[in-house]
Short mmCIF file of C-alpha atoms in Angstrom, two decimals:
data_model
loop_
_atom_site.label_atom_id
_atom_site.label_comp_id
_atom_site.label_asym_id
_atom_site.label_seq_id
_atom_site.Cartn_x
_atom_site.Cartn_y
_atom_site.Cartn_z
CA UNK A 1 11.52 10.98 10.56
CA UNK A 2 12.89 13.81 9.12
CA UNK A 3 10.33 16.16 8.49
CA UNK A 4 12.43 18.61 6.36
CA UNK A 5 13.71 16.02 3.72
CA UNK A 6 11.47 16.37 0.41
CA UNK A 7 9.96 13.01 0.73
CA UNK A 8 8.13 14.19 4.39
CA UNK A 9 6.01 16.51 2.26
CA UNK A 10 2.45 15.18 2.85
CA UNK A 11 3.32 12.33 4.85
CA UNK A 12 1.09 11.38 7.07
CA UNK A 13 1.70 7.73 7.79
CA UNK A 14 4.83 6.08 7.74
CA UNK A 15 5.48 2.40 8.71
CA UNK A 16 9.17 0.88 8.83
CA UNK A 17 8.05 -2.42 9.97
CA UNK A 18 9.43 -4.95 12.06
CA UNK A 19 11.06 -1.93 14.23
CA UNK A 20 8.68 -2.83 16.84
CA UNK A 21 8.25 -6.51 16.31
CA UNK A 22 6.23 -8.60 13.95
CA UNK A 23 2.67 -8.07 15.07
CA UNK A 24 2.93 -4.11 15.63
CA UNK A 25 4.19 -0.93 13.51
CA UNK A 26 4.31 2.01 14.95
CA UNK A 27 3.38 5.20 12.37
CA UNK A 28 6.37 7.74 12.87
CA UNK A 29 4.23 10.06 10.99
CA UNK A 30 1.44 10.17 12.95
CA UNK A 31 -1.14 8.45 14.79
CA UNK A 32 -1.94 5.36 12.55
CA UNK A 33 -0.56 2.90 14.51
CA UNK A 34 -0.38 -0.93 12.62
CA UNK A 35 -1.53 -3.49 15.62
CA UNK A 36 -2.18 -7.32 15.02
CA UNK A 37 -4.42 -8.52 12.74
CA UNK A 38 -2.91 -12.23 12.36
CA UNK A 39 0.08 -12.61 13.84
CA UNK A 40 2.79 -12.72 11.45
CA UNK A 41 5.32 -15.46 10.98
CA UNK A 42 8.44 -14.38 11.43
CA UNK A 43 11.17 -11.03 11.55
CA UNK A 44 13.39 -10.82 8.58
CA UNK A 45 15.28 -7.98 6.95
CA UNK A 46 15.48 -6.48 3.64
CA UNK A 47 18.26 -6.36 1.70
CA UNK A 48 20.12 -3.32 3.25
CA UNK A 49 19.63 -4.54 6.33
CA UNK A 50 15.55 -2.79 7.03
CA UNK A 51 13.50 -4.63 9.37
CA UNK A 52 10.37 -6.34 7.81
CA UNK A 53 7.96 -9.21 8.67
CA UNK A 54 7.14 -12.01 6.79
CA UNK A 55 3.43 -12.98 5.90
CA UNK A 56 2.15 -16.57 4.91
CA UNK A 57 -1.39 -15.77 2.79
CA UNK A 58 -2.39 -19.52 3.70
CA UNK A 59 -2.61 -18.08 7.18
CA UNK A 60 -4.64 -14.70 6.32
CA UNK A 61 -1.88 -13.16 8.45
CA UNK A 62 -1.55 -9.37 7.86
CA UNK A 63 -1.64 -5.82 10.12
CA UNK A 64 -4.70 -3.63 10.32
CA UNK A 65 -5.19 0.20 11.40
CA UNK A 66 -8.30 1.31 12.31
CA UNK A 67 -7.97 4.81 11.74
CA UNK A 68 -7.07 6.39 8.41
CA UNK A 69 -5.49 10.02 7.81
CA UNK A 70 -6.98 10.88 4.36
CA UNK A 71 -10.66 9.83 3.44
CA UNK A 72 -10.47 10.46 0.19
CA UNK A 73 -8.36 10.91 -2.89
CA UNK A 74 -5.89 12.82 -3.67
CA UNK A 75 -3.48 10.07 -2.07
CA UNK A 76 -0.60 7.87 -2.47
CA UNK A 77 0.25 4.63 -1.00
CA UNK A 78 3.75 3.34 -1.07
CA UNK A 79 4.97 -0.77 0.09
CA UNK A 80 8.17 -2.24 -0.11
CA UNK A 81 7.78 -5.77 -0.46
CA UNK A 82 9.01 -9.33 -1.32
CA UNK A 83 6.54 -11.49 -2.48
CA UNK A 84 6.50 -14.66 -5.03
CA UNK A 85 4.01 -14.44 -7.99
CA UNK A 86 0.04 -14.98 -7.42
CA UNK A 87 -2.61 -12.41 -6.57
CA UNK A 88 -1.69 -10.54 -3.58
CA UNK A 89 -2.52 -7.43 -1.77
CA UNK A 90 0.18 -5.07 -0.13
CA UNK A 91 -1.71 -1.89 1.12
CA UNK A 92 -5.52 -1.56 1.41
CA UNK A 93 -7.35 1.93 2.05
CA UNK A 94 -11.05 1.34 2.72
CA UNK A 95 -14.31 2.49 4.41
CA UNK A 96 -16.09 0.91 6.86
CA UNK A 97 -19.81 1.16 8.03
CA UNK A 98 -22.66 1.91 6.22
CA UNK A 99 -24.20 -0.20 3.30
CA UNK A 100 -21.07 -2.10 1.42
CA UNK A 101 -18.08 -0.45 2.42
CA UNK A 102 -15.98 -3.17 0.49
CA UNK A 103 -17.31 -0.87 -2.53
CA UNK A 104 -15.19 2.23 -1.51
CA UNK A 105 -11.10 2.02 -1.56
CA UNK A 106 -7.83 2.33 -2.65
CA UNK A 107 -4.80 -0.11 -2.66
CA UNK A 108 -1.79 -1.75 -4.41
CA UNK A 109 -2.72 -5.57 -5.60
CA UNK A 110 0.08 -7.98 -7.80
CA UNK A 111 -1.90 -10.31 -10.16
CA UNK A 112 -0.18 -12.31 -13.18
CA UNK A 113 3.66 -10.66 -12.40
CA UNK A 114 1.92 -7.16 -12.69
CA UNK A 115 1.54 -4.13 -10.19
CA UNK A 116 -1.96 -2.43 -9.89
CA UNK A 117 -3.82 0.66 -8.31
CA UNK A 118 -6.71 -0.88 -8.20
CA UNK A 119 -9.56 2.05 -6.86
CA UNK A 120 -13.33 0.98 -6.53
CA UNK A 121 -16.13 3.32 -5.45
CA UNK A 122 -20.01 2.07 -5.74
CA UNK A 123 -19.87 -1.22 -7.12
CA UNK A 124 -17.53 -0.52 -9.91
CA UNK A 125 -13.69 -0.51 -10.03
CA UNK A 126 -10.81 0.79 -12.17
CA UNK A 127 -6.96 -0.73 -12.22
CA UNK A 128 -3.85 1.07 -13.66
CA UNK A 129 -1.21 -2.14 -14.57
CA UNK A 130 2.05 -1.70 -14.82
CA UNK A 131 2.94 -3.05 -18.26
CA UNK A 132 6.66 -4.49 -16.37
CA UNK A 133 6.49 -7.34 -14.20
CA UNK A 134 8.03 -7.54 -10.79
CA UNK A 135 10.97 -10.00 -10.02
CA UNK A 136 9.17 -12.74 -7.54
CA UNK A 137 11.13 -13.31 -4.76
CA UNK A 138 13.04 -10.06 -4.90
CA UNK A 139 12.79 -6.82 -2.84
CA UNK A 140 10.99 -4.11 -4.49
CA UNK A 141 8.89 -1.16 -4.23
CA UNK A 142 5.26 -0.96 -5.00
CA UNK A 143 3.73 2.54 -5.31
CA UNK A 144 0.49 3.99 -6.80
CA UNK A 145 -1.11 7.63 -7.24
CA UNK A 146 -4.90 7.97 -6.61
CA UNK A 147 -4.73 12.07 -7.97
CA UNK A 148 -8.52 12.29 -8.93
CA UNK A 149 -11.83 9.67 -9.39
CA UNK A 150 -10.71 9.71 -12.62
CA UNK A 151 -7.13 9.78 -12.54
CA UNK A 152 -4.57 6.94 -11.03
CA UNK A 153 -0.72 5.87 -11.57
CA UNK A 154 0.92 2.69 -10.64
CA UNK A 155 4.89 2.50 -10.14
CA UNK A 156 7.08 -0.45 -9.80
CA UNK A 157 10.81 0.48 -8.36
CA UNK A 158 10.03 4.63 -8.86
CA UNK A 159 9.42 4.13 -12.34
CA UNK A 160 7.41 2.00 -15.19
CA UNK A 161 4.63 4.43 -14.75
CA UNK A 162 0.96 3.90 -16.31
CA UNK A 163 -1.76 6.31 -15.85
CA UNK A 164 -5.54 4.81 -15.95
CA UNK A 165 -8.20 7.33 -16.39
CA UNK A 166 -12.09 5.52 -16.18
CA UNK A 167 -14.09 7.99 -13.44
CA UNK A 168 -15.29 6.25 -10.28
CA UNK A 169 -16.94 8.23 -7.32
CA UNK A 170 -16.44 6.40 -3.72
CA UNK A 171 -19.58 7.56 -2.00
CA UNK A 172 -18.09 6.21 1.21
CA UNK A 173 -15.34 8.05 3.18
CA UNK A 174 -11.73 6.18 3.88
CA UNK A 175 -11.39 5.00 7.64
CA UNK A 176 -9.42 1.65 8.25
CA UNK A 177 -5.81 0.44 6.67
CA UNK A 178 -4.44 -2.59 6.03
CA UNK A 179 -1.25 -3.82 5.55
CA UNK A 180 -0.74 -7.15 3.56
CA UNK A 181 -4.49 -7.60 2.68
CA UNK A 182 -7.36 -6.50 1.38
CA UNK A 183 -11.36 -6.31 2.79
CA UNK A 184 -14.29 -7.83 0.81
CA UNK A 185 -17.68 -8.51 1.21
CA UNK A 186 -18.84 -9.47 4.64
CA UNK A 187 -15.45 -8.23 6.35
CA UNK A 188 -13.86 -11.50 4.77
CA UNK A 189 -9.86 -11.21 4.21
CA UNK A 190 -9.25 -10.88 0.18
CA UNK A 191 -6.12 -11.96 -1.75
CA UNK A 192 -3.61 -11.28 0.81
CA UNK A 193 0.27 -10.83 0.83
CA UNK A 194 2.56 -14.64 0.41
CA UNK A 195 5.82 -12.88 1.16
CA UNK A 196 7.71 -10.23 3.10
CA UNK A 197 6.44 -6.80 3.61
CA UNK A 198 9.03 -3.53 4.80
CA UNK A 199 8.11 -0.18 4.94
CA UNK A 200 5.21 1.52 4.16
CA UNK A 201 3.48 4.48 3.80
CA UNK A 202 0.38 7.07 3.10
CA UNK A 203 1.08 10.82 1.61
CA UNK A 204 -2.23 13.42 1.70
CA UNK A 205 -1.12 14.02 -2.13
CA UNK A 206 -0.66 12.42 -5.73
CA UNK A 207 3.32 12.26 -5.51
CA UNK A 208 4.52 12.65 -8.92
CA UNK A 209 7.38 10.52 -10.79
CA UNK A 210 10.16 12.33 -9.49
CA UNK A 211 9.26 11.81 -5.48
CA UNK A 212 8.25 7.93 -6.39
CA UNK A 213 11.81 7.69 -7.49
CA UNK A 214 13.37 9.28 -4.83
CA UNK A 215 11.67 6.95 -3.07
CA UNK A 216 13.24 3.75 -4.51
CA UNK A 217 16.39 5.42 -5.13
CA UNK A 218 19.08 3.54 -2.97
CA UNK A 219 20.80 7.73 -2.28
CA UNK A 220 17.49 8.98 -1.27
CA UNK A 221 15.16 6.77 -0.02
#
């Protein structure tokens, strides 16, 4: 990692998967460390030759943290991913303990062709859609904004930005990651990933357009 370049700036976990194998990701950025959750299938690459894993949702197969380095919003999550159509996760950001911690989180979720930052807090949940679809079957990146309760932007490839504005308030701090699913009531597995999953990460701010596409941008990503 190199902590000077302009995309470092809030960092604080960074995933390029499959460097360590397909059941563990080591976070260069910190302490965050992605261990098994279901084993995954298989290593693969991306299409410039990045290490990934693949994921089969039939399978619940995915990689979970246990820690989390922001609890709350201001935050950004960031996947690369290649995944067919259908309703999939590909980061989570939740709570855990206390009385329905499924309630409280952030993450990036594909339904219908479409990206979302889907935020719930208290029962009640909020989505900013990307109004482009994503190519299924093709690499891409899949990026979201959580600035405020009331404030959140989706991204598909750096760009195609919508901003969704309804207030929630998570009463429940953020503790646990995961990558390629989602938690729901009960600690059951919800809508997870069908595809391959590459790097990922977690910033301590709302990056703004011009750092998502420097992020997707084959010269500076």
């Amino acid at each position: 990692l190199n902590s000077d370049c302009p995309q470092a700036q809030g960092l604080v976990a960074w995933w390029p998967i499959g460097m360590a194998g397909k059941n563990y990701a080591a976070d260069f950025a910190g302490n965050n460390h992605a261990g098994l959750g279901v084993a995954a299938s298989a290593m693969t690459l991306g299409d410039d030759g990045r290490p990934a894993i693949s994921l089969v949702a039939a399978s619940n197969q995915y990689l979970a943290v246990p820690t989390c380095p922001k609890s709350a919003v201001p935050l950004t999550l960031t996947a690369w991913a290649k995944p067919p159509s259908g309703t999939q996760t590909v980061i989570y950001v939740g709570a855990t303990g206390g009385t329905r911690p499924e309630e409280h989180f952030c993450r990036i979720v594909l339904v219908s062709g479409y990206v979302r930052a889907n935020f719930g807090g208290a029962g009640s949940q909020a989505n900013a859609i990307t109004t482009v679809a994503y190519t299924a079957g093709a690499w891409s990146l899949f990026s979201a904004s959580f600035t405020a309760n009331n404030s959140r932007t989706v991204y598909l490839n750096g760009a195609n930005a919508v901003t969704e504005t309804t207030s929630i308030t998570p009463t429940a701090a953020f503790s646990r990651i995961r990558l390629g699913v989602a938690i729901t009531t009960s600690e059951a597995l919800l809508q997870p990933l069908n595809g391959d999953l590459g790097e990922c990460g977690i910033w301590n701010v709302a990056l703004g357009p011009d750092m998502h596409s420097r992020l997707y941008d084959p010269g500076t990503r």
